[in-house]
PDB file of C-alpha atoms and ligand atoms in Angstrom:
ATOM      1  CA  MET A   1       0.000   0.000   0.000  1.00  0.00           C
ATOM      2  CA  ARG A   2       3.011   2.319   0.202  1.00  0.00           C
ATOM      3  CA  ARG A   3       3.246   2.472  -3.602  1.00  0.00           C
ATOM      4  CA  ARG A   4       0.587   2.490  -6.317  1.00  0.00           C
ATOM      5  CA  ALA A   5       0.081  -1.015  -7.731  1.00  0.00           C
ATOM      6  CA  VAL A   6       0.226   0.325 -11.290  1.00  0.00           C
ATOM      7  CA  ASP A   7       0.717  -3.159 -12.755  1.00  0.00           C
ATOM      8  CA  ALA A   8      -2.276  -4.745 -10.990  1.00  0.00           C
ATOM      9  CA  VAL A   9      -4.989  -5.618 -13.520  1.00  0.00           C
ATOM     10  CA  GLU A  10      -8.734  -5.342 -12.947  1.00  0.00           C
ATOM     11  CA  MET A  11     -10.731  -8.309 -14.225  1.00  0.00           C
ATOM     12  CA  MET A  12     -13.339  -6.065 -15.866  1.00  0.00           C
ATOM     13  CA  ASP A  13     -10.642  -4.505 -18.072  1.00  0.00           C
ATOM     14  CA  LEU A  14      -9.784  -7.891 -19.637  1.00  0.00           C
ATOM     15  CA  PRO A  15     -11.435  -8.202 -23.067  1.00  0.00           C
ATOM     16  CA  ASP A  16     -12.189 -11.899 -22.476  1.00  0.00           C
ATOM     17  CA  CYS A  17     -13.542 -11.671 -18.913  1.00  0.00           C
ATOM     18  CA  ASP A  18     -16.748 -13.571 -18.049  1.00  0.00           C
ATOM     19  CA  PRO A  19     -19.598 -11.527 -19.638  1.00  0.00           C
ATOM     20  CA  ALA A  20     -22.172 -12.590 -17.007  1.00  0.00           C
ATOM     21  CA  LYS A  21     -19.899 -11.455 -14.186  1.00  0.00           C
ATOM     22  CA  LEU A  22     -19.217  -8.205 -16.025  1.00  0.00           C
ATOM     23  CA  GLU A  23     -22.963  -7.492 -16.434  1.00  0.00           C
ATOM     24  CA  LEU A  24     -23.485  -8.126 -12.731  1.00  0.00           C
ATOM     25  CA  THR A  25     -20.524  -5.850 -11.965  1.00  0.00           C
ATOM     26  CA  TYR A  26     -22.162  -2.987 -13.920  1.00  0.00           C
ATOM     27  CA  ARG A  27     -25.456  -3.689 -12.120  1.00  0.00           C
ATOM     28  CA  GLN A  28     -23.799  -3.715  -8.673  1.00  0.00           C
ATOM     29  CA  PHE A  29     -21.863  -0.472  -9.382  1.00  0.00           C
ATOM     30  CA  GLU A  30     -25.200   1.243  -8.820  1.00  0.00           C
ATOM     31  CA  LEU A  31     -25.373   0.232  -5.157  1.00  0.00           C
ATOM     32  CA  VAL A  32     -21.622   0.553  -4.579  1.00  0.00           C
ATOM     33  CA  ASN A  33     -21.641   4.107  -5.934  1.00  0.00           C
ATOM     34  CA  ARG A  34     -24.708   5.033  -3.927  1.00  0.00           C
ATOM     35  CA  LEU A  35     -23.150   3.695  -0.714  1.00  0.00           C
ATOM     36  CA  PHE A  36     -19.528   4.771  -1.065  1.00  0.00           C
ATOM     37  CA  SER A  37     -18.784   7.311  -3.815  1.00  0.00           C
ATOM     38  CA  GLY A  38     -20.148  10.491  -2.224  1.00  0.00           C
ATOM     39  CA  TRP A  39     -21.899  11.820  -5.337  1.00  0.00           C
ATOM     40  CA  ARG A  40     -24.941  13.094  -3.469  1.00  0.00           C
ATOM     41  CA  ARG A  41     -22.692  15.569  -1.657  1.00  0.00           C
ATOM     42  CA  LEU A  42     -20.830  16.485  -4.874  1.00  0.00           C
ATOM     43  CA  TYR A  43     -24.173  17.008  -6.650  1.00  0.00           C
ATOM     44  CA  CYS A  44     -25.513  19.270  -3.878  1.00  0.00           C
ATOM     45  CA  ARG A  45     -22.335  21.291  -3.383  1.00  0.00           C
ATOM     46  CA  GLU A  46     -20.835  21.519  -6.848  1.00  0.00           C
ATOM     47  CA  ILE A  47     -23.374  20.679  -9.563  1.00  0.00           C
ATOM     48  CA  ARG A  48     -26.798  21.796  -8.308  1.00  0.00           C
ATOM     49  CA  PRO A  49     -25.730  25.442  -7.851  1.00  0.00           C
ATOM     50  CA  LEU A  50     -24.970  25.545 -11.599  1.00  0.00           C
ATOM     51  CA  LEU A  51     -28.423  24.278 -12.660  1.00  0.00           C
ATOM     52  CA  SER A  52     -31.504  26.290 -13.563  1.00  0.00           C
ATOM     53  CA  ARG A  53     -35.230  25.742 -14.188  1.00  0.00           C
ATOM     54  CA  ASP A  54     -35.165  27.666 -17.467  1.00  0.00           C
ATOM     55  CA  SER A  55     -32.280  26.376 -19.531  1.00  0.00           C
ATOM     56  CA  ALA A  56     -30.556  23.010 -19.564  1.00  0.00           C
ATOM     57  CA  THR A  57     -27.050  22.614 -18.183  1.00  0.00           C
ATOM     58  CA  THR A  58     -25.032  19.982 -20.064  1.00  0.00           C
ATOM     59  CA  LEU A  59     -22.936  17.381 -18.269  1.00  0.00           C
ATOM     60  CA  LEU A  60     -20.513  14.777 -19.639  1.00  0.00           C
ATOM     61  CA  ASP A  61     -19.730  11.638 -17.599  1.00  0.00           C
ATOM     62  CA  VAL A  62     -16.442  10.195 -18.927  1.00  0.00           C
ATOM     63  CA  GLY A  63     -15.938   6.433 -18.448  1.00  0.00           C
ATOM     64  CA  CYS A  64     -19.561   6.061 -17.374  1.00  0.00           C
ATOM     65  CA  GLY A  65     -19.434   2.245 -17.165  1.00  0.00           C
ATOM     66  CA  GLY A  66     -22.973   0.926 -16.654  1.00  0.00           C
ATOM     67  CA  GLY A  67     -24.325   4.502 -16.599  1.00  0.00           C
ATOM     68  CA  ASP A  68     -25.761   4.529 -13.083  1.00  0.00           C
ATOM     69  CA  LEU A  69     -24.243   7.891 -12.128  1.00  0.00           C
ATOM     70  CA  ALA A  70     -25.533   9.532 -15.315  1.00  0.00           C
ATOM     71  CA  ARG A  71     -29.021   8.196 -14.537  1.00  0.00           C
ATOM     72  CA  GLN A  72     -28.755   9.192 -10.869  1.00  0.00           C
ATOM     73  CA  LEU A  73     -27.738  12.788 -11.641  1.00  0.00           C
ATOM     74  CA  ALA A  74     -30.670  13.093 -14.064  1.00  0.00           C
ATOM     75  CA  HIS A  75     -32.968  11.707 -11.353  1.00  0.00           C
ATOM     76  CA  TRP A  76     -31.749  14.146  -8.672  1.00  0.00           C
ATOM     77  CA  SER A  77     -31.946  17.174 -10.951  1.00  0.00           C
ATOM     78  CA  GLY A  78     -35.415  16.132 -12.148  1.00  0.00           C
ATOM     79  CA  ARG A  79     -36.579  15.825  -8.536  1.00  0.00           C
ATOM     80  CA  ASP A  80     -35.221  19.344  -7.913  1.00  0.00           C
ATOM     81  CA  LYS A  81     -37.108  20.514 -11.054  1.00  0.00           C
ATOM     82  CA  LEU A  82     -33.807  21.651 -12.568  1.00  0.00           C
ATOM     83  CA  LEU A  83     -32.814  21.019 -16.185  1.00  0.00           C
ATOM     84  CA  LEU A  84     -29.808  18.772 -16.740  1.00  0.00           C
ATOM     85  CA  ASP A  85     -28.798  17.117 -19.991  1.00  0.00           C
ATOM     86  CA  VAL A  86     -26.453  14.170 -19.392  1.00  0.00           C
ATOM     87  CA  THR A  87     -24.125  12.414 -21.857  1.00  0.00           C
ATOM     88  CA  GLY A  88     -22.349   9.280 -20.644  1.00  0.00           C
ATOM     89  CA  ILE A  89     -19.394   7.998 -22.689  1.00  0.00           C
ATOM     90  CA  ASP A  90     -17.255   4.914 -22.331  1.00  0.00           C
ATOM     91  CA  PRO A  91     -14.716   3.511 -24.806  1.00  0.00           C
ATOM     92  CA  ASP A  92     -15.661  -0.078 -23.848  1.00  0.00           C
ATOM     93  CA  ALA A  93     -18.375  -1.511 -26.123  1.00  0.00           C
ATOM     94  CA  ARG A  94     -19.605  -3.774 -23.309  1.00  0.00           C
ATOM     95  CA  ALA A  95     -20.199  -0.802 -20.997  1.00  0.00           C
ATOM     96  CA  TYR A  96     -21.977   1.123 -23.768  1.00  0.00           C
ATOM     97  CA  SER A  97     -24.165  -1.898 -24.536  1.00  0.00           C
ATOM     98  CA  TYR A  98     -25.157  -2.320 -20.879  1.00  0.00           C
ATOM     99  CA  ALA A  99     -25.790   1.396 -20.224  1.00  0.00           C
ATOM    100  CA  SER A 100     -27.875   1.924 -23.340  1.00  0.00           C
ATOM    101  CA  ARG A 101     -30.064  -1.134 -22.570  1.00  0.00           C
ATOM    102  CA  ARG A 102     -31.008   0.143 -19.079  1.00  0.00           C
ATOM    103  CA  PRO A 103     -34.147   2.293 -18.920  1.00  0.00           C
ATOM    104  CA  HIS A 104     -33.187   5.959 -18.762  1.00  0.00           C
ATOM    105  CA  HIS A 105     -34.791   9.378 -18.979  1.00  0.00           C
ATOM    106  CA  VAL A 106     -34.765  11.204 -22.345  1.00  0.00           C
ATOM    107  CA  SER A 107     -32.362  13.749 -20.844  1.00  0.00           C
ATOM    108  CA  VAL A 108     -29.703  10.992 -20.644  1.00  0.00           C
ATOM    109  CA  ARG A 109     -27.811   9.563 -23.622  1.00  0.00           C
ATOM    110  CA  PHE A 110     -24.906   7.162 -23.968  1.00  0.00           C
ATOM    111  CA  ARG A 111     -22.152   6.823 -26.557  1.00  0.00           C
ATOM    112  CA  GLN A 112     -19.200   4.547 -27.096  1.00  0.00           C
ATOM    113  CA  ALA A 113     -16.401   7.142 -27.164  1.00  0.00           C
ATOM    114  CA  ASP A 114     -13.561   8.627 -25.192  1.00  0.00           C
ATOM    115  CA  SER A 115     -13.002  12.260 -24.268  1.00  0.00           C
ATOM    116  CA  SER A 116     -10.597  12.890 -27.174  1.00  0.00           C
ATOM    117  CA  ASP A 117     -13.294  11.824 -29.691  1.00  0.00           C
ATOM    118  CA  LEU A 118     -15.528  14.611 -28.373  1.00  0.00           C
ATOM    119  CA  VAL A 119     -12.688  17.144 -28.469  1.00  0.00           C
ATOM    120  CA  ARG A 120     -12.111  16.239 -32.149  1.00  0.00           C
ATOM    121  CA  GLU A 121     -15.831  16.813 -32.799  1.00  0.00           C
ATOM    122  CA  GLY A 122     -15.609  20.277 -31.192  1.00  0.00           C
ATOM    123  CA  ARG A 123     -18.162  19.360 -28.510  1.00  0.00           C
ATOM    124  CA  ARG A 124     -18.418  21.348 -25.262  1.00  0.00           C
ATOM    125  CA  PHE A 125     -20.310  20.785 -22.001  1.00  0.00           C
ATOM    126  CA  ASP A 126     -20.935  22.932 -18.943  1.00  0.00           C
ATOM    127  CA  VAL A 127     -19.698  20.231 -16.582  1.00  0.00           C
ATOM    128  CA  VAL A 128     -17.347  17.265 -17.127  1.00  0.00           C
ATOM    129  CA  ILE A 129     -17.143  14.517 -14.506  1.00  0.00           C
ATOM    130  CA  SER A 130     -15.780  11.032 -14.010  1.00  0.00           C
ATOM    131  CA  ASN A 131     -16.062   8.469 -11.253  1.00  0.00           C
ATOM    132  CA  HIS A 132     -13.512   5.749 -10.509  1.00  0.00           C
ATOM    133  CA  VAL A 133     -11.734   6.262 -13.834  1.00  0.00           C
ATOM    134  CA  ILE A 134      -8.500   8.025 -12.874  1.00  0.00           C
ATOM    135  CA  HIS A 135      -6.893   4.981 -11.264  1.00  0.00           C
ATOM    136  CA  HIS A 136      -7.416   2.975 -14.489  1.00  0.00           C
ATOM    137  CA  LEU A 137      -5.243   5.354 -16.477  1.00  0.00           C
ATOM    138  CA  LEU A 138      -1.525   5.479 -17.255  1.00  0.00           C
ATOM    139  CA  PRO A 139       0.110   8.839 -16.430  1.00  0.00           C
ATOM    140  CA  ALA A 140      -0.050   9.969 -20.087  1.00  0.00           C
ATOM    141  CA  GLU A 141      -3.741   8.944 -20.287  1.00  0.00           C
ATOM    142  CA  LEU A 142      -4.520  10.898 -17.111  1.00  0.00           C
ATOM    143  CA  ALA A 143      -2.764  13.974 -18.534  1.00  0.00           C
ATOM    144  CA  GLN A 144      -4.814  13.574 -21.753  1.00  0.00           C
ATOM    145  CA  LEU A 145      -8.089  13.239 -19.828  1.00  0.00           C
ATOM    146  CA  LEU A 146      -7.354  16.437 -17.890  1.00  0.00           C
ATOM    147  CA  THR A 147      -6.324  18.337 -21.043  1.00  0.00           C
ATOM    148  CA  ASP A 148      -9.511  17.125 -22.770  1.00  0.00           C
ATOM    149  CA  SER A 149     -11.597  18.114 -19.721  1.00  0.00           C
ATOM    150  CA  GLN A 150     -10.231  21.651 -19.874  1.00  0.00           C
ATOM    151  CA  VAL A 151     -11.198  21.906 -23.544  1.00  0.00           C
ATOM    152  CA  LEU A 152     -14.618  20.270 -23.069  1.00  0.00           C
ATOM    153  CA  ALA A 153     -15.805  21.919 -19.824  1.00  0.00           C
ATOM    154  CA  ARG A 154     -17.060  25.489 -19.816  1.00  0.00           C
ATOM    155  CA  ARG A 155     -17.714  25.780 -16.083  1.00  0.00           C
ATOM    156  CA  LEU A 156     -16.479  22.830 -14.029  1.00  0.00           C
ATOM    157  CA  SER A 157     -14.555  19.538 -14.168  1.00  0.00           C
ATOM    158  CA  LEU A 158     -14.812  17.028 -11.321  1.00  0.00           C
ATOM    159  CA  HIS A 159     -12.919  13.730 -11.406  1.00  0.00           C
ATOM    160  CA  ASN A 160     -13.810  11.630  -8.379  1.00  0.00           C
ATOM    161  CA  ASP A 161     -11.720   8.623  -7.402  1.00  0.00           C
ATOM    162  CA  LEU A 162     -10.681   6.380  -4.546  1.00  0.00           C
ATOM    163  CA  ARG A 163      -7.925   7.430  -2.169  1.00  0.00           C
ATOM    164  CA  ARG A 164      -5.405   4.696  -1.407  1.00  0.00           C
ATOM    165  CA  ASN A 165      -5.082   3.812   2.259  1.00  0.00           C
ATOM    166  CA  LEU A 166      -5.055   0.730   4.423  1.00  0.00           C
ATOM    167  CA  ALA A 167      -8.320   1.547   6.207  1.00  0.00           C
ATOM    168  CA  ALA A 168     -10.163   1.801   2.874  1.00  0.00           C
ATOM    169  CA  TYR A 169      -8.711  -1.550   1.784  1.00  0.00           C
ATOM    170  CA  ALA A 170      -9.624  -3.317   5.038  1.00  0.00           C
ATOM    171  CA  LEU A 171     -13.127  -1.865   5.225  1.00  0.00           C
ATOM    172  CA  PHE A 172     -13.973  -2.491   1.561  1.00  0.00           C
ATOM    173  CA  SER A 173     -12.685  -6.020   1.883  1.00  0.00           C
ATOM    174  CA  LEU A 174     -15.385  -6.632   4.531  1.00  0.00           C
ATOM    175  CA  ALA A 175     -18.121  -4.393   3.117  1.00  0.00           C
ATOM    176  CA  ALA A 176     -17.907  -6.024  -0.323  1.00  0.00           C
ATOM    177  CA  LEU A 177     -18.339  -9.596   0.933  1.00  0.00           C
ATOM    178  CA  PRO A 178     -22.080  -9.627   0.021  1.00  0.00           C
ATOM    179  CA  PHE A 179     -21.323  -8.668  -3.612  1.00  0.00           C
ATOM    180  CA  ARG A 180     -21.030 -12.162  -5.018  1.00  0.00           C
ATOM    181  CA  GLY A 181     -20.905 -13.413  -8.605  1.00  0.00           C
ATOM    182  CA  SER A 182     -19.295 -10.215  -9.923  1.00  0.00           C
ATOM    183  CA  PHE A 183     -15.860  -8.554 -10.055  1.00  0.00           C
ATOM    184  CA  ILE A 184     -16.888  -5.921  -7.484  1.00  0.00           C
ATOM    185  CA  ARG A 185     -14.864  -7.172  -4.535  1.00  0.00           C
ATOM    186  CA  ALA A 186     -11.726  -8.311  -6.380  1.00  0.00           C
ATOM    187  CA  ASP A 187     -11.630  -5.288  -8.703  1.00  0.00           C
ATOM    188  CA  GLY A 188     -12.554  -2.884  -5.891  1.00  0.00           C
ATOM    189  CA  LEU A 189      -9.569  -4.051  -3.856  1.00  0.00           C
ATOM    190  CA  THR A 190      -7.312  -3.819  -6.921  1.00  0.00           C
ATOM    191  CA  SER A 191      -8.718  -0.328  -7.586  1.00  0.00           C
ATOM    192  CA  ILE A 192      -7.782   0.830  -4.088  1.00  0.00           C
ATOM    193  CA  ARG A 193      -4.245  -0.523  -4.616  1.00  0.00           C
ATOM    194  CA  ARG A 194      -4.038   1.249  -8.000  1.00  0.00           C
ATOM    195  CA  SER A 195      -5.433   4.549  -6.712  1.00  0.00           C
ATOM    196  CA  TYR A 196      -3.477   7.628  -5.627  1.00  0.00           C
ATOM    197  CA  THR A 197      -2.822   9.122  -2.223  1.00  0.00           C
ATOM    198  CA  LEU A 198      -3.725  12.776  -1.785  1.00  0.00           C
ATOM    199  CA  ALA A 199      -0.051  13.775  -2.130  1.00  0.00           C
ATOM    200  CA  GLU A 200       0.465  11.657  -5.277  1.00  0.00           C
ATOM    201  CA  LEU A 201      -2.614  13.024  -7.043  1.00  0.00           C
ATOM    202  CA  THR A 202      -1.699  16.580  -6.057  1.00  0.00           C
ATOM    203  CA  ALA A 203       1.746  16.027  -7.584  1.00  0.00           C
ATOM    204  CA  ALA A 204       0.189  14.612 -10.785  1.00  0.00           C
ATOM    205  CA  ALA A 205      -2.304  17.472 -11.147  1.00  0.00           C
ATOM    206  CA  PRO A 206      -1.448  20.091 -13.788  1.00  0.00           C
ATOM    207  CA  PRO A 207      -1.535  23.814 -12.910  1.00  0.00           C
ATOM    208  CA  GLY A 208      -5.066  25.092 -12.338  1.00  0.00           C
ATOM    209  CA  TRP A 209      -6.307  21.802 -10.870  1.00  0.00           C
ATOM    210  CA  ARG A 210      -6.709  21.147  -7.172  1.00  0.00           C
ATOM    211  CA  VAL A 211      -7.357  17.952  -5.215  1.00  0.00           C
ATOM    212  CA  ALA A 212      -9.939  17.886  -2.424  1.00  0.00           C
ATOM    213  CA  ARG A 213     -10.609  15.077   0.013  1.00  0.00           C
ATOM    214  CA  HIS A 214     -14.394  14.757   0.111  1.00  0.00           C
ATOM    215  CA  SER A 215     -15.151  11.530   1.941  1.00  0.00           C
ATOM    216  CA  PRO A 216     -13.130   9.114   4.080  1.00  0.00           C
ATOM    217  CA  PHE A 217     -12.179   7.081   1.004  1.00  0.00           C
ATOM    218  CA  HIS A 218     -12.469   9.476  -1.930  1.00  0.00           C
ATOM    219  CA  GLN A 219     -10.795  12.532  -3.368  1.00  0.00           C
ATOM    220  CA  VAL A 220     -11.769  14.723  -6.278  1.00  0.00           C
ATOM    221  CA  LEU A 221      -9.687  16.575  -8.861  1.00  0.00           C
ATOM    222  CA  ILE A 222     -11.367  19.911  -9.552  1.00  0.00           C
ATOM    223  CA  HIS A 223     -10.907  22.518 -12.262  1.00  0.00           C
ATOM    224  CA  ARG A 224     -12.959  25.697 -12.666  1.00  0.00           C
ATOM    225  CA  PRO A 225     -12.055  27.581 -15.838  1.00  0.00           C
ATOM    226  CA  ASP A 226     -13.107  30.922 -14.315  1.00  0.00           C
ATOM    227  CA  HIS A 227     -11.403  30.326 -10.968  1.00  0.00           C
ATOM    228  CA  PRO A 228      -8.350  28.144 -11.625  1.00  0.00           C
ATOM    229  CA  ASP A 229      -7.049  28.559  -8.067  1.00  0.00           C
ATOM    230  CA  ASP A 230     -10.402  28.035  -6.340  1.00  0.00           C
TER     231      ASP A 230
HETATM  232  C1  LIG Z   1     -14.386   1.179 -12.567  1.00  0.00           C
HETATM  233  S1  LIG Z   1     -15.229   1.585 -14.026  1.00  0.00           S
HETATM  234  C2  LIG Z   1     -16.232   2.947 -13.440  1.00  0.00           C
HETATM  235  C3  LIG Z   1     -17.494   3.071 -14.200  1.00  0.00           C
HETATM  236  C4  LIG Z   1     -18.418   4.181 -13.706  1.00  0.00           C
HETATM  237  N1  LIG Z   1     -17.831   5.483 -13.874  1.00  0.00           N
HETATM  238  C5  LIG Z   1     -18.834   3.958 -12.291  1.00  0.00           C
HETATM  239  O1  LIG Z   1     -18.465   4.749 -11.424  1.00  0.00           O
HETATM  240  O2  LIG Z   1     -19.542   2.970 -12.021  1.00  0.00           O
HETATM  241  C6  LIG Z   1     -14.033   2.416 -15.039  1.00  0.00           C
HETATM  242  C7  LIG Z   1     -14.529   2.735 -16.429  1.00  0.00           C
HETATM  243  O3  LIG Z   1     -13.558   3.575 -17.056  1.00  0.00           O
HETATM  244  C8  LIG Z   1     -13.527   3.242 -18.415  1.00  0.00           C
HETATM  245  N2  LIG Z   1     -12.259   3.715 -18.986  1.00  0.00           N
HETATM  246  C9  LIG Z   1     -11.074   3.090 -18.982  1.00  0.00           C
HETATM  247  N3  LIG Z   1     -10.150   3.844 -19.629  1.00  0.00           N
HETATM  248  C10 LIG Z   1     -10.770   4.969 -20.040  1.00  0.00           C
HETATM  249  C11 LIG Z   1     -10.380   6.143 -20.756  1.00  0.00           C
HETATM  250  N4  LIG Z   1      -9.125   6.315 -21.187  1.00  0.00           N
HETATM  251  N5  LIG Z   1     -11.301   7.091 -20.991  1.00  0.00           N
HETATM  252  C12 LIG Z   1     -12.567   6.934 -20.546  1.00  0.00           C
HETATM  253  N6  LIG Z   1     -12.995   5.850 -19.870  1.00  0.00           N
HETATM  254  C13 LIG Z   1     -12.124   4.886 -19.615  1.00  0.00           C
HETATM  255  C14 LIG Z   1     -13.685   1.744 -18.438  1.00  0.00           C
HETATM  256  O4  LIG Z   1     -14.144   1.287 -19.701  1.00  0.00           O
HETATM  257  C15 LIG Z   1     -14.689   1.520 -17.328  1.00  0.00           C
HETATM  258  O5  LIG Z   1     -16.012   1.455 -17.796  1.00  0.00           O
END
């Protein structure tokens, strides 16, 4: 746990992993994210203040996996009677297939793409987010994601990820015992080993980005184009 396990491989990233287990992993992400990822607080503090009842705010979820966060954000904003238009992208065809088959509101759409595809198309969004993606990336891929986010996001980028520490590893190891038949427990533990400490992510962050600890086991990389030092 002292060093990032950059060579550890998550089962779900293997092209030939068991498709039934992968589907169940996408399904179980929904509960895992709701319990552990802290997006309700990020929505209330960071995203909701940008939304309005009159015109739609656009949000891009990069590496959306099974799409549960995209659907959840649309649900919360709808309940608040605020307009939010959500695009979830993932380069993995299996994630795109799963997300697009799940019932979702018309304000949510999914695409098989990565952030650089959207930059090439000249697309822009008010808000760009990701959840549990950063630790999957090589240093050059992380740098590319952050460069793309700066081009794509008009108002805010938020990249939420796990923070590596022993307590998180021990607690998730117990908490994930009920998640059977999927890659949730094995990949979750690998993810914690692959994730950054606060100091490591701060060192990897380009100028204008800051890292904030926002839950016992998560940290978020934040960029505001209008307030780069905020
Ligand atoms: C652990 S899953 C998280 C999925 C979802 N965001 C969630 O929180 O449930 C990581 C996702 O990142 C995607 N991913 C991997 N490399 C990526 C990249 N370079 N750009 C965008 N997404 C990527 C994977 O395909 C995978 O679906």
